[in-house]
Amino acid sequence: MTDTPFTIAEAETTLFARLRRWWSGETANPVKRVQFDRPLTPWMFLLPQLAVVAIFFYWPSVQAVTSSFYLEDPFGFGATFVALDNYTDALTSRGYLSTAAFTAFFCVVVTALSLGLGLLLAVKADKVIRGAETYKTLLISVYAIAPPVAGLIGMMFFDMHMGPFTQMAAWFGYDLKVGIDYWDTASALIVISVWKQIPYNFIFFLSGLQSVPVSVREAALIDAKSGWRRFCDITLPLLAPTAFFLLVINITYTMFDTFPIIDVIVKDKPANNPMTLVYKVYLDGFKGNDIGGSSAQSVILMVVVALLTVLQFRFLERRVHYG
Amino acid sequence: MAHLSLTNVGKTYGGSAQAAVADVNIEIKDGEFIVLVGPSGCGKSTLLRMVAGLETISQGEIRIGERLVNQLDPAERDIAMVFQNYALYPHMSVRDNMAYGLKNRGESKAVIEERVAEAARMLELRPYLDRKPRALSGGQRQRVAMGRAIVRQPSAFLFDEPLSNLDAKLRVSMRMEIRKLQRRLGTTSLYVTHDQLEAMTLADRLVVLNGGRVEQIGAPLEVYRAPASTFVASFIGAPAMCLLDAQVENGTVMLEGHALAPVAQAAGPVTLGLRAEDLRITPGGVPMRVDHIEELGAQRIVHGYVGDQALAMIDTSEAPLPETVHLGVAPARVHLFDAQSGRRIEAAAQPVAVPAE
């Protein structure tokens, strides 16, 4: 962790300052500068990484942006330039907007639950002395499950005929219909996604808790009688860097990495099931063969995520104290 | 402010047969400065933490004032603790660090402000009140830790090796400041250190601990003049007291066949304790082969052997020394310990006529 709070704005200014100096041939510390005999050598070292980024990120991105302005023939025979039609179509379609609303809801609920439960488990596991390793291993092991497998396991639990969760709901007189009822499916998606993400948060929160110096905790023990007060005033602020990092990671997770789980649950089910924007991009593009429309959607998604990231760093990270 | 009493206090950790602390009895008067001193692992920190409430008490009773505190939470014991690594809250300003405990006790804003201002004035922390701990030097952090203790106006201060993270020079000045502050506030204090010099200079009374047991309790000079055991003798004072095998014959202590000084103790084999600073070069004294000399400027420490037993003396002259020096000691400065148990052997009730020192 850095010693000073680091914001995008600062990063920009230092980056520009560096670029300027580089342009005018200065170096911050000439002694430390590594000299290459040939100007091409450093580029050779960079090449593999640059190639990977270019082929797997920039090229598809550019493709997505260009094709979002075209209406493509479903059989790939030709494309017609339609300017912003794909965007207006997406943004005015009720289906797209309701998916966007669900994604936002899903994002908030899954992030909040998996962060909250991860933190709760970490705090509890941190207090365990005897058998601590066993607890930790048991809690972390879920992380080793691949998302599609997690989806399958979840599917079995929520199965309409033999799933234990469906049976449990039946004891209370509730007919759980995952895959048919919109909110039942949504609940199942949330439960499975949260379950899959808890271990990740748990590991980071636990290591964050263990990096809080023992003496600081003891000082707090003398200063405050209530455990809840100590947690809010001392432990939580010291966990803030971890929590911020996890917040960013969790939002990314719910938006993108839940794809396989949604795929397993929603695929081959009757329509009107909840899904996230990412899944809709896939569905419209590959199942609906609407390449232009799905490209436009993915560009919108890219912009949203970029905005979200900037917002997080601008407004949240300022409140984070790095020890 | 209150007196503090520890009665038969003991601590045994789960899974360990041996007690970390056993049978500690200390009565601490109101306003007294007590230093717990001993080598690492002697249980001094454990004892302090038991008073603080950070460790449970296995046996015995601890009272602060008239209150039995065995079962109380640390926050309810009305104590303040200064930790070795300061233990400041890194995300809070100096002001908030000091105010936090008071806020939790429901003190009014005005009271908190007044006490923080007073502590900041006393510790010269006023310019730093709005800084975070990471922007302070080690000495300043230590002051903040002290300030945090002072503002609470507790019954007792507990110090857990508060100076050991500071450099040598700062340690000396902070030591004096702590002493002055404690005198001024008159708060009962319990201070843990492994540094015998710190212990000697700070304490009203020393508690020397060894292996979880109290070896001796007494004023620094008392402990220095009359160490209760060979352990205390070798721990308090620098350079350490030399301990040698000797014999008492006919009211005289004999070292390697040479008469050293008249003593009143019973005859037999003893452990003889001699402090380097008590030995004088005396014609006709015990001969010591000089091995090497440490020059300290104001004085020098002469290391040598009597027979094959190592001995050291402090010499203040600058004259060159012969290969063998003859040493004498005032009888009052001869310490005798039981050869088996290591306990001090006091002079018999009827002291022999001792020539004036």
PDB file of N, CA, C and O in Angstrom, chain B residues 204-261:
ATOM      1  N   ASP B 204      10.280   4.729  42.405  1.00  0.00           N
ATOM      2  CA  ASP B 204      10.246   4.916  43.844  1.00  0.00           C
ATOM      3  C   ASP B 204      10.634   3.597  44.481  1.00  0.00           C
ATOM      4  O   ASP B 204      11.406   3.551  45.414  1.00  0.00           O
ATOM      5  N   ARG B 205      10.024   2.547  43.931  1.00  0.00           N
ATOM      6  CA  ARG B 205      10.401   1.208  44.365  1.00  0.00           C
ATOM      7  C   ARG B 205      10.525   0.303  43.154  1.00  0.00           C
ATOM      8  O   ARG B 205       9.769   0.427  42.194  1.00  0.00           O
ATOM      9  N   LEU B 206      11.478  -0.614  43.242  1.00  0.00           N
ATOM     10  CA  LEU B 206      11.698  -1.584  42.171  1.00  0.00           C
ATOM     11  C   LEU B 206      11.063  -2.904  42.558  1.00  0.00           C
ATOM     12  O   LEU B 206      11.096  -3.283  43.720  1.00  0.00           O
ATOM     13  N   VAL B 207      10.538  -3.591  41.554  1.00  0.00           N
ATOM     14  CA  VAL B 207      10.136  -4.976  41.772  1.00  0.00           C
ATOM     15  C   VAL B 207      10.960  -5.793  40.790  1.00  0.00           C
ATOM     16  O   VAL B 207      10.795  -5.667  39.584  1.00  0.00           O
ATOM     17  N   VAL B 208      11.906  -6.581  41.321  1.00  0.00           N
ATOM     18  CA  VAL B 208      12.740  -7.387  40.439  1.00  0.00           C
ATOM     19  C   VAL B 208      12.085  -8.755  40.283  1.00  0.00           C
ATOM     20  O   VAL B 208      11.797  -9.423  41.277  1.00  0.00           O
ATOM     21  N   LEU B 209      11.815  -9.124  39.036  1.00  0.00           N
ATOM     22  CA  LEU B 209      11.144 -10.390  38.761  1.00  0.00           C
ATOM     23  C   LEU B 209      12.097 -11.349  38.076  1.00  0.00           C
ATOM     24  O   LEU B 209      12.948 -10.938  37.289  1.00  0.00           O
ATOM     25  N   ASN B 210      11.930 -12.619  38.408  1.00  0.00           N
ATOM     26  CA  ASN B 210      12.721 -13.655  37.746  1.00  0.00           C
ATOM     27  C   ASN B 210      11.861 -14.901  37.644  1.00  0.00           C
ATOM     28  O   ASN B 210      11.347 -15.382  38.645  1.00  0.00           O
ATOM     29  N   GLY B 211      11.696 -15.394  36.437  1.00  0.00           N
ATOM     30  CA  GLY B 211      10.917 -16.617  36.225  1.00  0.00           C
ATOM     31  C   GLY B 211       9.512 -16.533  36.787  1.00  0.00           C
ATOM     32  O   GLY B 211       8.994 -17.506  37.326  1.00  0.00           O
ATOM     33  N   GLY B 212       8.880 -15.357  36.697  1.00  0.00           N
ATOM     34  CA  GLY B 212       7.501 -15.210  37.134  1.00  0.00           C
ATOM     35  C   GLY B 212       7.349 -14.976  38.634  1.00  0.00           C
ATOM     36  O   GLY B 212       6.236 -14.859  39.136  1.00  0.00           O
ATOM     37  N   ARG B 213       8.463 -14.940  39.355  1.00  0.00           N
ATOM     38  CA  ARG B 213       8.378 -14.711  40.799  1.00  0.00           C
ATOM     39  C   ARG B 213       9.098 -13.432  41.177  1.00  0.00           C
ATOM     40  O   ARG B 213      10.055 -13.025  40.522  1.00  0.00           O
ATOM     41  N   VAL B 214       8.635 -12.833  42.275  1.00  0.00           N
ATOM     42  CA  VAL B 214       9.277 -11.616  42.760  1.00  0.00           C
ATOM     43  C   VAL B 214      10.553 -12.002  43.494  1.00  0.00           C
ATOM     44  O   VAL B 214      10.522 -12.814  44.417  1.00  0.00           O
ATOM     45  N   GLU B 215      11.680 -11.430  43.061  1.00  0.00           N
ATOM     46  CA  GLU B 215      12.939 -11.699  43.742  1.00  0.00           C
ATOM     47  C   GLU B 215      13.144 -10.708  44.882  1.00  0.00           C
ATOM     48  O   GLU B 215      13.647 -11.055  45.935  1.00  0.00           O
ATOM     49  N   GLN B 216      12.787  -9.458  44.607  1.00  0.00           N
ATOM     50  CA  GLN B 216      12.991  -8.440  45.624  1.00  0.00           C
ATOM     51  C   GLN B 216      12.143  -7.216  45.304  1.00  0.00           C
ATOM     52  O   GLN B 216      11.957  -6.855  44.139  1.00  0.00           O
ATOM     53  N   ILE B 217      11.633  -6.585  46.368  1.00  0.00           N
ATOM     54  CA  ILE B 217      10.937  -5.313  46.206  1.00  0.00           C
ATOM     55  C   ILE B 217      11.640  -4.315  47.100  1.00  0.00           C
ATOM     56  O   ILE B 217      11.899  -4.600  48.266  1.00  0.00           O
ATOM     57  N   GLY B 218      11.961  -3.151  46.575  1.00  0.00           N
ATOM     58  CA  GLY B 218      12.614  -2.162  47.416  1.00  0.00           C
ATOM     59  C   GLY B 218      12.972  -0.921  46.649  1.00  0.00           C
ATOM     60  O   GLY B 218      12.898  -0.896  45.419  1.00  0.00           O
ATOM     61  N   ALA B 219      13.368   0.122  47.370  1.00  0.00           N
ATOM     62  CA  ALA B 219      13.828   1.347  46.732  1.00  0.00           C
ATOM     63  C   ALA B 219      15.083   1.021  45.934  1.00  0.00           C
ATOM     64  O   ALA B 219      15.819   0.101  46.290  1.00  0.00           O
ATOM     65  N   PRO B 220      15.333   1.772  44.852  1.00  0.00           N
ATOM     66  CA  PRO B 220      16.475   1.446  43.997  1.00  0.00           C
ATOM     67  C   PRO B 220      17.786   1.292  44.773  1.00  0.00           C
ATOM     68  O   PRO B 220      18.509   0.311  44.563  1.00  0.00           O
ATOM     69  N   LEU B 221      18.061   2.197  45.702  1.00  0.00           N
ATOM     70  CA  LEU B 221      19.328   2.111  46.428  1.00  0.00           C
ATOM     71  C   LEU B 221      19.365   0.909  47.359  1.00  0.00           C
ATOM     72  O   LEU B 221      20.393   0.258  47.503  1.00  0.00           O
ATOM     73  N   GLU B 222      18.212   0.623  47.959  1.00  0.00           N
ATOM     74  CA  GLU B 222      18.104  -0.549  48.821  1.00  0.00           C
ATOM     75  C   GLU B 222      18.453  -1.811  48.047  1.00  0.00           C
ATOM     76  O   GLU B 222      19.212  -2.656  48.516  1.00  0.00           O
ATOM     77  N   VAL B 223      17.874  -1.912  46.852  1.00  0.00           N
ATOM     78  CA  VAL B 223      18.100  -3.095  46.033  1.00  0.00           C
ATOM     79  C   VAL B 223      19.558  -3.151  45.593  1.00  0.00           C
ATOM     80  O   VAL B 223      20.178  -4.206  45.568  1.00  0.00           O
ATOM     81  N   TYR B 224      20.103  -1.986  45.319  1.00  0.00           N
ATOM     82  CA  TYR B 224      21.499  -1.926  44.884  1.00  0.00           C
ATOM     83  C   TYR B 224      22.436  -2.288  46.024  1.00  0.00           C
ATOM     84  O   TYR B 224      23.380  -3.042  45.857  1.00  0.00           O
ATOM     85  N   ARG B 225      22.133  -1.746  47.206  1.00  0.00           N
ATOM     86  CA  ARG B 225      23.026  -1.952  48.363  1.00  0.00           C
ATOM     87  C   ARG B 225      22.892  -3.356  48.928  1.00  0.00           C
ATOM     88  O   ARG B 225      23.877  -3.929  49.381  1.00  0.00           O
ATOM     89  N   ALA B 226      21.666  -3.871  48.942  1.00  0.00           N
ATOM     90  CA  ALA B 226      21.454  -5.169  49.576  1.00  0.00           C
ATOM     91  C   ALA B 226      20.617  -6.079  48.699  1.00  0.00           C
ATOM     92  O   ALA B 226      19.460  -6.348  48.985  1.00  0.00           O
ATOM     93  N   PRO B 227      21.177  -6.520  47.588  1.00  0.00           N
ATOM     94  CA  PRO B 227      20.409  -7.411  46.712  1.00  0.00           C
ATOM     95  C   PRO B 227      20.038  -8.699  47.454  1.00  0.00           C
ATOM     96  O   PRO B 227      20.865  -9.259  48.152  1.00  0.00           O
ATOM     97  N   ALA B 228      18.790  -9.122  47.276  1.00  0.00           N
ATOM     98  CA  ALA B 228      18.291 -10.251  48.054  1.00  0.00           C
ATOM     99  C   ALA B 228      18.786 -11.584  47.538  1.00  0.00           C
ATOM    100  O   ALA B 228      18.648 -12.599  48.205  1.00  0.00           O
ATOM    101  N   SER B 229      19.288 -11.611  46.297  1.00  0.00           N
ATOM    102  CA  SER B 229      19.756 -12.885  45.760  1.00  0.00           C
ATOM    103  C   SER B 229      20.840 -12.625  44.718  1.00  0.00           C
ATOM    104  O   SER B 229      21.040 -11.493  44.294  1.00  0.00           O
ATOM    105  N   THR B 230      21.501 -13.692  44.320  1.00  0.00           N
ATOM    106  CA  THR B 230      22.537 -13.545  43.299  1.00  0.00           C
ATOM    107  C   THR B 230      21.925 -13.036  42.002  1.00  0.00           C
ATOM    108  O   THR B 230      22.554 -12.292  41.260  1.00  0.00           O
ATOM    109  N   PHE B 231      20.660 -13.407  41.741  1.00  0.00           N
ATOM    110  CA  PHE B 231      20.017 -12.943  40.516  1.00  0.00           C
ATOM    111  C   PHE B 231      19.883 -11.428  40.513  1.00  0.00           C
ATOM    112  O   PHE B 231      20.273 -10.753  39.560  1.00  0.00           O
ATOM    113  N   VAL B 232      19.362 -10.886  41.609  1.00  0.00           N
ATOM    114  CA  VAL B 232      19.202  -9.436  41.710  1.00  0.00           C
ATOM    115  C   VAL B 232      20.576  -8.769  41.641  1.00  0.00           C
ATOM    116  O   VAL B 232      20.771  -7.768  40.965  1.00  0.00           O
ATOM    117  N   ALA B 233      21.531  -9.376  42.346  1.00  0.00           N
ATOM    118  CA  ALA B 233      22.875  -8.811  42.395  1.00  0.00           C
ATOM    119  C   ALA B 233      23.462  -8.670  40.999  1.00  0.00           C
ATOM    120  O   ALA B 233      24.055  -7.644  40.660  1.00  0.00           O
ATOM    121  N   SER B 234      23.265  -9.687  40.163  1.00  0.00           N
ATOM    122  CA  SER B 234      23.870  -9.628  38.841  1.00  0.00           C
ATOM    123  C   SER B 234      23.029  -8.799  37.880  1.00  0.00           C
ATOM    124  O   SER B 234      23.502  -8.382  36.830  1.00  0.00           O
ATOM    125  N   PHE B 235      21.763  -8.529  38.230  1.00  0.00           N
ATOM    126  CA  PHE B 235      20.897  -7.798  37.305  1.00  0.00           C
ATOM    127  C   PHE B 235      20.926  -6.294  37.528  1.00  0.00           C
ATOM    128  O   PHE B 235      20.855  -5.526  36.580  1.00  0.00           O
ATOM    129  N   ILE B 236      21.011  -5.880  38.781  1.00  0.00           N
ATOM    130  CA  ILE B 236      20.963  -4.450  39.088  1.00  0.00           C
ATOM    131  C   ILE B 236      22.377  -3.924  39.267  1.00  0.00           C
ATOM    132  O   ILE B 236      23.172  -4.487  40.007  1.00  0.00           O
ATOM    133  N   GLY B 237      22.676  -2.827  38.593  1.00  0.00           N
ATOM    134  CA  GLY B 237      24.006  -2.232  38.654  1.00  0.00           C
ATOM    135  C   GLY B 237      24.803  -2.560  37.412  1.00  0.00           C
ATOM    136  O   GLY B 237      24.661  -3.634  36.846  1.00  0.00           O
ATOM    137  N   ALA B 238      25.603  -1.588  36.963  1.00  0.00           N
ATOM    138  CA  ALA B 238      26.445  -1.818  35.791  1.00  0.00           C
ATOM    139  C   ALA B 238      27.823  -1.231  36.053  1.00  0.00           C
ATOM    140  O   ALA B 238      27.916  -0.113  36.522  1.00  0.00           O
ATOM    141  N   PRO B 239      28.902  -1.941  35.793  1.00  0.00           N
ATOM    142  CA  PRO B 239      28.925  -3.336  35.334  1.00  0.00           C
ATOM    143  C   PRO B 239      28.323  -4.266  36.381  1.00  0.00           C
ATOM    144  O   PRO B 239      28.226  -3.917  37.540  1.00  0.00           O
ATOM    145  N   ALA B 240      27.925  -5.448  35.929  1.00  0.00           N
ATOM    146  CA  ALA B 240      27.244  -6.377  36.822  1.00  0.00           C
ATOM    147  C   ALA B 240      28.160  -6.795  37.967  1.00  0.00           C
ATOM    148  O   ALA B 240      29.377  -6.831  37.833  1.00  0.00           O
ATOM    149  N   MET B 241      27.534  -7.081  39.093  1.00  0.00           N
ATOM    150  CA  MET B 241      28.305  -7.525  40.253  1.00  0.00           C
ATOM    151  C   MET B 241      29.002  -8.845  39.927  1.00  0.00           C
ATOM    152  O   MET B 241      28.427  -9.721  39.297  1.00  0.00           O
ATOM    153  N   CYS B 242      30.268  -8.957  40.357  1.00  0.00           N
ATOM    154  CA  CYS B 242      30.983 -10.210  40.146  1.00  0.00           C
ATOM    155  C   CYS B 242      30.619 -11.184  41.253  1.00  0.00           C
ATOM    156  O   CYS B 242      30.571 -10.813  42.431  1.00  0.00           O
ATOM    157  N   LEU B 243      30.319 -12.398  40.871  1.00  0.00           N
ATOM    158  CA  LEU B 243      29.959 -13.417  41.851  1.00  0.00           C
ATOM    159  C   LEU B 243      31.049 -14.479  41.861  1.00  0.00           C
ATOM    160  O   LEU B 243      31.396 -15.037  40.825  1.00  0.00           O
ATOM    161  N   LEU B 244      31.623 -14.715  43.037  1.00  0.00           N
ATOM    162  CA  LEU B 244      32.752 -15.637  43.129  1.00  0.00           C
ATOM    163  C   LEU B 244      32.519 -16.652  44.238  1.00  0.00           C
ATOM    164  O   LEU B 244      31.797 -16.391  45.194  1.00  0.00           O
ATOM    165  N   ASP B 245      33.169 -17.811  44.083  1.00  0.00           N
ATOM    166  CA  ASP B 245      33.112 -18.820  45.147  1.00  0.00           C
ATOM    167  C   ASP B 245      34.119 -18.435  46.212  1.00  0.00           C
ATOM    168  O   ASP B 245      35.276 -18.128  45.895  1.00  0.00           O
ATOM    169  N   ALA B 246      33.682 -18.451  47.458  1.00  0.00           N
ATOM    170  CA  ALA B 246      34.589 -18.070  48.542  1.00  0.00           C
ATOM    171  C   ALA B 246      34.248 -18.867  49.793  1.00  0.00           C
ATOM    172  O   ALA B 246      33.273 -19.624  49.817  1.00  0.00           O
ATOM    173  N   GLN B 247      35.036 -18.667  50.824  1.00  0.00           N
ATOM    174  CA  GLN B 247      34.841 -19.369  52.098  1.00  0.00           C
ATOM    175  C   GLN B 247      34.808 -18.339  53.218  1.00  0.00           C
ATOM    176  O   GLN B 247      35.505 -17.328  53.154  1.00  0.00           O
ATOM    177  N   VAL B 248      33.963 -18.605  54.222  1.00  0.00           N
ATOM    178  CA  VAL B 248      34.067 -17.793  55.434  1.00  0.00           C
ATOM    179  C   VAL B 248      34.763 -18.649  56.498  1.00  0.00           C
ATOM    180  O   VAL B 248      34.322 -19.761  56.794  1.00  0.00           O
ATOM    181  N   GLU B 249      35.880 -18.147  56.983  1.00  0.00           N
ATOM    182  CA  GLU B 249      36.633 -18.867  58.022  1.00  0.00           C
ATOM    183  C   GLU B 249      36.979 -17.882  59.133  1.00  0.00           C
ATOM    184  O   GLU B 249      37.522 -16.805  58.857  1.00  0.00           O
ATOM    185  N   ASN B 250      36.649 -18.258  60.347  1.00  0.00           N
ATOM    186  CA  ASN B 250      36.979 -17.453  61.532  1.00  0.00           C
ATOM    187  C   ASN B 250      36.569 -15.993  61.371  1.00  0.00           C
ATOM    188  O   ASN B 250      37.338 -15.079  61.624  1.00  0.00           O
ATOM    189  N   GLY B 251      35.378 -15.764  60.853  1.00  0.00           N
ATOM    190  CA  GLY B 251      34.882 -14.389  60.751  1.00  0.00           C
ATOM    191  C   GLY B 251      35.553 -13.579  59.658  1.00  0.00           C
ATOM    192  O   GLY B 251      35.484 -12.353  59.653  1.00  0.00           O
ATOM    193  N   THR B 252      36.211 -14.267  58.725  1.00  0.00           N
ATOM    194  CA  THR B 252      36.843 -13.547  57.624  1.00  0.00           C
ATOM    195  C   THR B 252      36.450 -14.236  56.320  1.00  0.00           C
ATOM    196  O   THR B 252      36.386 -15.456  56.261  1.00  0.00           O
ATOM    197  N   VAL B 253      36.182 -13.434  55.299  1.00  0.00           N
ATOM    198  CA  VAL B 253      35.865 -14.053  54.028  1.00  0.00           C
ATOM    199  C   VAL B 253      37.166 -14.265  53.260  1.00  0.00           C
ATOM    200  O   VAL B 253      37.997 -13.372  53.148  1.00  0.00           O
ATOM    201  N   MET B 254      37.353 -15.498  52.824  1.00  0.00           N
ATOM    202  CA  MET B 254      38.601 -15.872  52.156  1.00  0.00           C
ATOM    203  C   MET B 254      38.319 -16.109  50.674  1.00  0.00           C
ATOM    204  O   MET B 254      37.418 -16.869  50.311  1.00  0.00           O
ATOM    205  N   LEU B 255      39.082 -15.431  49.839  1.00  0.00           N
ATOM    206  CA  LEU B 255      38.921 -15.609  48.397  1.00  0.00           C
ATOM    207  C   LEU B 255      40.201 -16.216  47.849  1.00  0.00           C
ATOM    208  O   LEU B 255      41.267 -15.601  47.929  1.00  0.00           O
ATOM    209  N   GLU B 256      40.094 -17.431  47.341  1.00  0.00           N
ATOM    210  CA  GLU B 256      41.248 -18.152  46.796  1.00  0.00           C
ATOM    211  C   GLU B 256      42.414 -18.145  47.786  1.00  0.00           C
ATOM    212  O   GLU B 256      43.569 -17.908  47.423  1.00  0.00           O
ATOM    213  N   GLY B 257      42.082 -18.327  49.062  1.00  0.00           N
ATOM    214  CA  GLY B 257      43.125 -18.407  50.071  1.00  0.00           C
ATOM    215  C   GLY B 257      43.623 -17.077  50.611  1.00  0.00           C
ATOM    216  O   GLY B 257      44.487 -17.040  51.480  1.00  0.00           O
ATOM    217  N   HIS B 258      43.068 -15.974  50.096  1.00  0.00           N
ATOM    218  CA  HIS B 258      43.493 -14.671  50.598  1.00  0.00           C
ATOM    219  C   HIS B 258      42.383 -14.068  51.439  1.00  0.00           C
ATOM    220  O   HIS B 258      41.221 -14.108  51.041  1.00  0.00           O
ATOM    221  N   ALA B 259      42.752 -13.469  52.570  1.00  0.00           N
ATOM    222  CA  ALA B 259      41.745 -12.826  53.412  1.00  0.00           C
ATOM    223  C   ALA B 259      41.295 -11.536  52.746  1.00  0.00           C
ATOM    224  O   ALA B 259      42.115 -10.741  52.287  1.00  0.00           O
ATOM    225  N   LEU B 260      39.954 -11.353  52.650  1.00  0.00           N
ATOM    226  CA  LEU B 260      39.467 -10.149  51.981  1.00  0.00           C
ATOM    227  C   LEU B 260      38.927  -9.135  52.982  1.00  0.00           C
ATOM    228  O   LEU B 260      39.344  -7.976  53.004  1.00  0.00           O
ATOM    229  N   ALA B 261      37.984  -9.578  53.821  1.00  0.00           N
ATOM    230  CA  ALA B 261      37.386  -8.633  54.756  1.00  0.00           C
ATOM    231  C   ALA B 261      36.755  -9.394  55.897  1.00  0.00           C
ATOM    232  O   ALA B 261      36.352 -10.549  55.737  1.00  0.00           O
TER     233      ALA B 261
END
